[in-house]
Coordinates of N, CA, C and O in Angstrom, one line a residue:
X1 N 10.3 -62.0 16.7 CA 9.0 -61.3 16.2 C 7.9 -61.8 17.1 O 7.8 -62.9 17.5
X2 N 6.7 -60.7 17.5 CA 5.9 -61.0 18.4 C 4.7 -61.8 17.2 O 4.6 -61.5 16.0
X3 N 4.1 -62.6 17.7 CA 3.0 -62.8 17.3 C 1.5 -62.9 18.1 O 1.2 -63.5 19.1
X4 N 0.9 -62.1 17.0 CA -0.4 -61.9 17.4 C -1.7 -62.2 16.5 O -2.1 -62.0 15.4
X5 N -2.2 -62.9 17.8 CA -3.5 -63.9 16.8 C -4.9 -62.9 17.1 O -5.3 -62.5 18.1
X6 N -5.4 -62.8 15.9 CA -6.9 -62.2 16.3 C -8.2 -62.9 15.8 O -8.5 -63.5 14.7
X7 N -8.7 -62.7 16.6 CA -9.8 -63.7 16.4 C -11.2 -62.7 15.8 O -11.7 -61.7 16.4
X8 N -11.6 -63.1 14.9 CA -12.5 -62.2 14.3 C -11.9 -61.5 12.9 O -10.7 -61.2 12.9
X9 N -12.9 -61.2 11.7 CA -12.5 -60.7 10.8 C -13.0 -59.5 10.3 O -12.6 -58.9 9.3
X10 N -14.1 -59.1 11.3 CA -15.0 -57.8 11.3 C -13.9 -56.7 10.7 O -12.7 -57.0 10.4
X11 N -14.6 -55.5 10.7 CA -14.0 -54.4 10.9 C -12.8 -54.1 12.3 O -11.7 -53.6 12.1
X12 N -13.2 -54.3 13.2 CA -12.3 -54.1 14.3 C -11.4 -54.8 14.3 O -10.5 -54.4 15.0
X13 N -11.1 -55.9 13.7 CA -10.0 -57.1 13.3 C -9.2 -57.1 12.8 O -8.0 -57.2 13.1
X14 N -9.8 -56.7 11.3 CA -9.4 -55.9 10.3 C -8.4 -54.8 10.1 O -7.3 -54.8 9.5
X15 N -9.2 -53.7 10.7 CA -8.5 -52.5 10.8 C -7.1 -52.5 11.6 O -6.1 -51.8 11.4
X16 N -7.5 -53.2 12.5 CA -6.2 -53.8 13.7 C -5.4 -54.5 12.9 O -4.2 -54.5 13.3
X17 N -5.7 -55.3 11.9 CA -4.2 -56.5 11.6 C -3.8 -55.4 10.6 O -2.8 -54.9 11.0
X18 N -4.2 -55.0 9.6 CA -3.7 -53.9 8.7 C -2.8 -53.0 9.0 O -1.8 -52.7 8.4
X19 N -3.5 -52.4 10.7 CA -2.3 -51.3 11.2 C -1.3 -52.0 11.9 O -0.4 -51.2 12.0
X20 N -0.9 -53.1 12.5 CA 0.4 -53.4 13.4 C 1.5 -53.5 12.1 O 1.2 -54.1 11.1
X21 N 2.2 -53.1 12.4 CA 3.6 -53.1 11.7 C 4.3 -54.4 11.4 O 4.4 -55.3 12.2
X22 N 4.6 -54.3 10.2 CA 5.0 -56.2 10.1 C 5.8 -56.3 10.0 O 6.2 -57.3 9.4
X23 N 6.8 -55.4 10.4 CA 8.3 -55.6 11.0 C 8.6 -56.0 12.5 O 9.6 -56.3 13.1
X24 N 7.0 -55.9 12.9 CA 7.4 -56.2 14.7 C 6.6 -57.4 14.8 O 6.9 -58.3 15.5
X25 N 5.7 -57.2 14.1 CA 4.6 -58.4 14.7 C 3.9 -59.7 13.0 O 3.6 -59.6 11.8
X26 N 3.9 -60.4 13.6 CA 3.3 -61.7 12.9 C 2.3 -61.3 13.0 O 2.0 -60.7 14.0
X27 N 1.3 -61.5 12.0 CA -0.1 -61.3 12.8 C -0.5 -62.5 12.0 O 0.3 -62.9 11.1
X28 N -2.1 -63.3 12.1 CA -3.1 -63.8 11.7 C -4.1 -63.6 12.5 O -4.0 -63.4 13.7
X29 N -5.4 -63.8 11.5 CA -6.6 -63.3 11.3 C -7.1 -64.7 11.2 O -6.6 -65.4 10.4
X30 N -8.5 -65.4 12.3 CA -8.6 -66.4 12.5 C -10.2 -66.1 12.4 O -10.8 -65.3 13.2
X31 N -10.7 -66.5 11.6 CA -12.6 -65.7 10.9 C -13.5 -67.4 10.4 O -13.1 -68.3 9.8
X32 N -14.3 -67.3 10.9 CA -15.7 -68.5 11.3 C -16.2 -68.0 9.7 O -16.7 -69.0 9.0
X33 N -16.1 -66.9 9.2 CA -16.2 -66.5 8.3 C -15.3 -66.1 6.9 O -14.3 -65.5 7.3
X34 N -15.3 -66.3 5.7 CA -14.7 -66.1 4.5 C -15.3 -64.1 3.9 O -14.7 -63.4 3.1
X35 N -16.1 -64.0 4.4 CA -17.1 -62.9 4.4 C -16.9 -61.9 5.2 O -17.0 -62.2 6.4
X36 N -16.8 -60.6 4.8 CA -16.7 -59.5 5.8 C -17.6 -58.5 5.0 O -17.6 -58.2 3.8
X37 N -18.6 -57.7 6.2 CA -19.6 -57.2 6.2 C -19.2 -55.7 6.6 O -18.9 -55.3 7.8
X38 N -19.4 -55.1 5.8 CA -18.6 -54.0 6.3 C -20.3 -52.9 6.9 O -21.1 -52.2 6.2
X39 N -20.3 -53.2 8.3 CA -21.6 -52.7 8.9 C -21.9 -51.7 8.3 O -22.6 -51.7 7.3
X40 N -21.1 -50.5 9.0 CA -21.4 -49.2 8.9 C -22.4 -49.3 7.6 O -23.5 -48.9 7.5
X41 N -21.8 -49.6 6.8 CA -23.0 -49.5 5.1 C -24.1 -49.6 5.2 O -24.8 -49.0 4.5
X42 N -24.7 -50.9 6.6 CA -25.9 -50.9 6.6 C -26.6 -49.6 7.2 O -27.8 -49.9 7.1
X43 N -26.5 -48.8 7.6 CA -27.4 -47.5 7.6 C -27.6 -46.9 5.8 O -28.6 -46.5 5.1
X44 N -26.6 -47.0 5.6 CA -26.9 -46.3 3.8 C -27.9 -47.5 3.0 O -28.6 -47.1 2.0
X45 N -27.9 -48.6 3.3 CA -28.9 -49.7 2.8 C -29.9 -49.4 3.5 O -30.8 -50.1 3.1
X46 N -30.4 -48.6 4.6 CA -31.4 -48.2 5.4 C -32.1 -46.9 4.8 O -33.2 -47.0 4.2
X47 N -31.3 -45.6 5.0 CA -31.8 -44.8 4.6 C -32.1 -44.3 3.1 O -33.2 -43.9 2.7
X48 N -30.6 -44.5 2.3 CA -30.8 -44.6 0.6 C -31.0 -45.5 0.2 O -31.3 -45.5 -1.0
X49 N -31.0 -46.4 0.8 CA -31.2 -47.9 -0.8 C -30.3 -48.0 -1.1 O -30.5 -48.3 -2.3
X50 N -29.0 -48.1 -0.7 CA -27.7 -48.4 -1.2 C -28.2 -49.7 -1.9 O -28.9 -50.7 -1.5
X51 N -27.6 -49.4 -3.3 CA -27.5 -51.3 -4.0 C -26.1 -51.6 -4.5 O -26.0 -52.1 -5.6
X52 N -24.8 -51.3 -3.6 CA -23.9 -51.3 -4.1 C -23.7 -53.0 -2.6 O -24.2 -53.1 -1.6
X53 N -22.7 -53.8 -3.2 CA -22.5 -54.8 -2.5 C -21.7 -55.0 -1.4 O -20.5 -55.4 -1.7
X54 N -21.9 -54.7 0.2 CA -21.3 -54.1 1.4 C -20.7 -55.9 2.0 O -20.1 -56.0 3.0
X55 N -21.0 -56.9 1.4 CA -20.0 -57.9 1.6 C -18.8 -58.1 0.6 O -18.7 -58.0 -0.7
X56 N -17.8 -58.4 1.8 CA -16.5 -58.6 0.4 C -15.6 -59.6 0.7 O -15.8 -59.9 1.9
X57 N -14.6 -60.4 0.2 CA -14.1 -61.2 0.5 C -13.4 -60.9 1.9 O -13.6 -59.7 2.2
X58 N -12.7 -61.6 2.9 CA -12.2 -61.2 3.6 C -10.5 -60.9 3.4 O -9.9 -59.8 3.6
X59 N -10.1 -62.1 2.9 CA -8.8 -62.5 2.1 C -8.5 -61.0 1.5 O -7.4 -60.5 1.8
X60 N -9.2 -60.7 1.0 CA -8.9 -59.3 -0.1 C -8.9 -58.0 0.8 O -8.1 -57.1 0.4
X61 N -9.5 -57.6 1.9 CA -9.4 -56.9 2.7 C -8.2 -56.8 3.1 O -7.4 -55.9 2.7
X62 N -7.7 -57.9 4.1 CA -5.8 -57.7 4.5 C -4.9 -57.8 3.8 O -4.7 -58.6 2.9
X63 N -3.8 -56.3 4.3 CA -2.6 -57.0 4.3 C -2.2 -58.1 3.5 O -2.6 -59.2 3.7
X64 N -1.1 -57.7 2.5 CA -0.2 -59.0 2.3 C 0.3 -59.6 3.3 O 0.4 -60.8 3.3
X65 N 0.7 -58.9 4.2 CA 1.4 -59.7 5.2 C 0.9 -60.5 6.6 O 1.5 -60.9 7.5
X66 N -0.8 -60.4 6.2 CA -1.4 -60.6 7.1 C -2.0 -61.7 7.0 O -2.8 -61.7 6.1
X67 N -1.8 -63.1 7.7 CA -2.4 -64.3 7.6 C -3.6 -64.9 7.9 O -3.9 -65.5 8.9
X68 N -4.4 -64.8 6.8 CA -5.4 -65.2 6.8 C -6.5 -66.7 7.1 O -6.8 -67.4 6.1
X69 N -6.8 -67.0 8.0 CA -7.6 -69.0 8.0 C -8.9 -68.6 8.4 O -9.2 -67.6 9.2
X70 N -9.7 -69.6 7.9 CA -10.8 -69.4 7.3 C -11.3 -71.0 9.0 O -11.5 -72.2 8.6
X71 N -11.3 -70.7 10.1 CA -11.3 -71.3 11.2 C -12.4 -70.7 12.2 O -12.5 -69.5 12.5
X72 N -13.1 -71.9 12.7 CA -14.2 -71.4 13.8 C -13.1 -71.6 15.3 O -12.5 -72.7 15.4
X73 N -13.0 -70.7 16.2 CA -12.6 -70.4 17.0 C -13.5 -71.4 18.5 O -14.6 -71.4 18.9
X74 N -12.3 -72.4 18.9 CA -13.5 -73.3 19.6 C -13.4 -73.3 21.0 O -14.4 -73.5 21.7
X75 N -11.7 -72.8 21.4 CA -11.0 -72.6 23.0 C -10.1 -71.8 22.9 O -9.0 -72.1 22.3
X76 N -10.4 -70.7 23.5 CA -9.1 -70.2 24.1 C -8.1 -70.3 25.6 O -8.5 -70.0 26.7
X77 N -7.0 -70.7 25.4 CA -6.3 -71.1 26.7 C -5.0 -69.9 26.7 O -4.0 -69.8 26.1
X78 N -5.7 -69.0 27.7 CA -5.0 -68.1 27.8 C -3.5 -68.4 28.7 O -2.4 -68.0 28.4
X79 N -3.7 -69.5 30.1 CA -3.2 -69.5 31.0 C -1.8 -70.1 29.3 O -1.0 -69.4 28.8
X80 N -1.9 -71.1 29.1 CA -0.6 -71.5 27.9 C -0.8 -70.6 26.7 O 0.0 -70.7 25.8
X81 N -1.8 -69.7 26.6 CA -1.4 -69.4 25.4 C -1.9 -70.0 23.9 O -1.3 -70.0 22.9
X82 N -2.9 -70.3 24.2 CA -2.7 -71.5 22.8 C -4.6 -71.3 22.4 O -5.3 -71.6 23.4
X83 N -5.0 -70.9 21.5 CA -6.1 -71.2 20.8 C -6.2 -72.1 19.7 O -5.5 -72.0 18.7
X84 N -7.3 -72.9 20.0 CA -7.5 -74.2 19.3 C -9.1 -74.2 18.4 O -10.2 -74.0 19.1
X85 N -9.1 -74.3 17.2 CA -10.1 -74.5 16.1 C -11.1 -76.0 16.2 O -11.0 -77.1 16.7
X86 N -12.2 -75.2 15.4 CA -13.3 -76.5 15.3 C -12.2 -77.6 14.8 O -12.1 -78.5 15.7
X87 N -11.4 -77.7 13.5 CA -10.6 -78.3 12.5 C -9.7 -79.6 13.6 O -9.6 -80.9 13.5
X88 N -9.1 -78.7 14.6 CA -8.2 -79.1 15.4 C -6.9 -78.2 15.4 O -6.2 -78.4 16.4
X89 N -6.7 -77.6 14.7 CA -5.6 -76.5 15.1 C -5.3 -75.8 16.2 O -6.2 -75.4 17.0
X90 N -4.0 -75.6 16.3 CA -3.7 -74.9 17.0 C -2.4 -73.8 17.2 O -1.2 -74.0 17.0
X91 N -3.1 -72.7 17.7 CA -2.4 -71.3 17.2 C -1.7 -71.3 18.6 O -2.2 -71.8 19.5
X92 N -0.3 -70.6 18.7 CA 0.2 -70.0 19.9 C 0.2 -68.7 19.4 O -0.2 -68.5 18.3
X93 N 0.7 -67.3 20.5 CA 0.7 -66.1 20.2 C 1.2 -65.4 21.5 O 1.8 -66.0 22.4
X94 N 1.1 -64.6 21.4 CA 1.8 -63.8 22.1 C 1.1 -62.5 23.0 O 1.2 -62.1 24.2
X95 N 0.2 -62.3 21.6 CA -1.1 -61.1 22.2 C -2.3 -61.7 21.3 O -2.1 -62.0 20.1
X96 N -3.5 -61.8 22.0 CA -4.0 -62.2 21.4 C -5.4 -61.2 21.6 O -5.7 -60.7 22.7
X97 N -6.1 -61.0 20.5 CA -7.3 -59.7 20.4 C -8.8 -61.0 20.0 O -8.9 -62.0 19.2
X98 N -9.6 -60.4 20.8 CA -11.0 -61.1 20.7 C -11.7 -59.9 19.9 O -12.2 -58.9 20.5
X99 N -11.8 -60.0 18.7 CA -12.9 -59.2 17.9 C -13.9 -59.6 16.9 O -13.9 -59.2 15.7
X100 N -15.0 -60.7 17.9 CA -15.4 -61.1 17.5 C -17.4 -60.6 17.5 O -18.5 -61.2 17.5
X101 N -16.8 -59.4 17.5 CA -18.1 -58.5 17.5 C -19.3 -58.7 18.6 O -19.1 -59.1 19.7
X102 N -20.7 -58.4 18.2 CA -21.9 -58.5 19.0 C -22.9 -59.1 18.3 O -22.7 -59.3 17.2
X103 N -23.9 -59.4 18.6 CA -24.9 -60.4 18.4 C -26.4 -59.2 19.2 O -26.5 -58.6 20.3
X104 N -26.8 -59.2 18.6 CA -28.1 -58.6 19.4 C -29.5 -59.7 20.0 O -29.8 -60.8 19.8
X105 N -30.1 -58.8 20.8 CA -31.1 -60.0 20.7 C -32.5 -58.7 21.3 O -32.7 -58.0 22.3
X106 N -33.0 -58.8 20.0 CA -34.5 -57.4 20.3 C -35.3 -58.2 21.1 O -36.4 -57.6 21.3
X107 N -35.3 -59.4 21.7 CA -36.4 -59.7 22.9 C -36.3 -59.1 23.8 O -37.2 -59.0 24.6
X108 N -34.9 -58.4 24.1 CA -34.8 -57.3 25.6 C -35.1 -56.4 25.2 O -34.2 -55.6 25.5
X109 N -35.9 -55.8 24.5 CA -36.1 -54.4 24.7 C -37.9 -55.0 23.9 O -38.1 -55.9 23.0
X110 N -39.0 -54.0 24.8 CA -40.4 -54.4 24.6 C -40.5 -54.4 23.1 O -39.8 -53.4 22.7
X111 N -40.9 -55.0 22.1 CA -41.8 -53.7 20.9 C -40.2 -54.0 19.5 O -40.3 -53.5 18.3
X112 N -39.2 -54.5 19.8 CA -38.5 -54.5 18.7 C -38.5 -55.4 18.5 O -37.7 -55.2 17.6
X113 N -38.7 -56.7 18.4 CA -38.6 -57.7 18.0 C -40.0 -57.6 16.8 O -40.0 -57.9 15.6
X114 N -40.9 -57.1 17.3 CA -42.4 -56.4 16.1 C -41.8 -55.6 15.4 O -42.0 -55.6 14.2
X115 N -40.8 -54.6 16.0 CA -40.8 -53.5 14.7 C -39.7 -54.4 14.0 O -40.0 -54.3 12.8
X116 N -38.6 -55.2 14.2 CA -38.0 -55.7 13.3 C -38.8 -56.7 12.6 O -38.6 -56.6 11.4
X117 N -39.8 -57.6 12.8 CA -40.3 -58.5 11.8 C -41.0 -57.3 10.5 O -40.9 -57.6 9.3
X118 N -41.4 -56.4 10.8 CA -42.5 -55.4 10.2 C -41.1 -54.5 9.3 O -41.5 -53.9 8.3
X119 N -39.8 -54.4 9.5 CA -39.0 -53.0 8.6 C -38.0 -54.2 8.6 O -37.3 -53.8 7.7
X120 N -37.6 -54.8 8.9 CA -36.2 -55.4 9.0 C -35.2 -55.2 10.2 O -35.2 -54.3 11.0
X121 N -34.6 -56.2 10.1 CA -33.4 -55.5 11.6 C -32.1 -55.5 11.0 O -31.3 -56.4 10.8
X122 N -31.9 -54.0 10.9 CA -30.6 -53.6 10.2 C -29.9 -52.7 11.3 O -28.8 -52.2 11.2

């Protein structure tokens, strides 16, 4: 059986460890976070006011068969193969997916870093 480590618990992580088939592949799910934020909602918390709660466990998201550790991601050593945790663990794999999303930063663009203190940055 192949195994495949993914790093990240986002949506793109997510949706990925749920769909590989777990008759071919091992998977775990390796998240800095316990918490998954399911983005997209934040437009509906923008425009309607959604007050419904768009964080959810992560654990509860996957897969039975999908292995869940609650691990900050500290080295990846692609040349062996092997990613290693804040904790000291260490994962081998086989295929390994970086979905560990994006980070923004409104100082590059003039005028948003003002419009987000003034509406929020959603």
């Amino acid at each position: 059986m192949q195994r495949v480590l993914i790093v990240g618990g986002g949506t793109g992580g997510t949706m990925l460890a749920n769909t590989l088939d777990k008759h071919r592949f091992e998977v775990t799910v390796l998240s800095a976070s316990r918490e998954h934020m399911f983005q997209p909602d934040l437009l509906y918390v923008t425009f309607t006011n959604l007050k419904r709660n768009i964080v959810r466990d992560e654990r509860r998201l996957l897969a039975a068969h999908v292995r869940f550790m609650h691990e900050k991601v500290t080295l990846a050593n692609l040349q062996d193969r092997i990613v290693e945790t804040e904790v000291g663990q260490r994962y081998e794999y086989n295929y390994l997916v970086l979905a560990t999303g994006a980070h923004t930063d409104p100082s590059q663009i003039p005028g948003l870093s003002e419009v987000n203190d003034r509406f929020g940055n959603y």
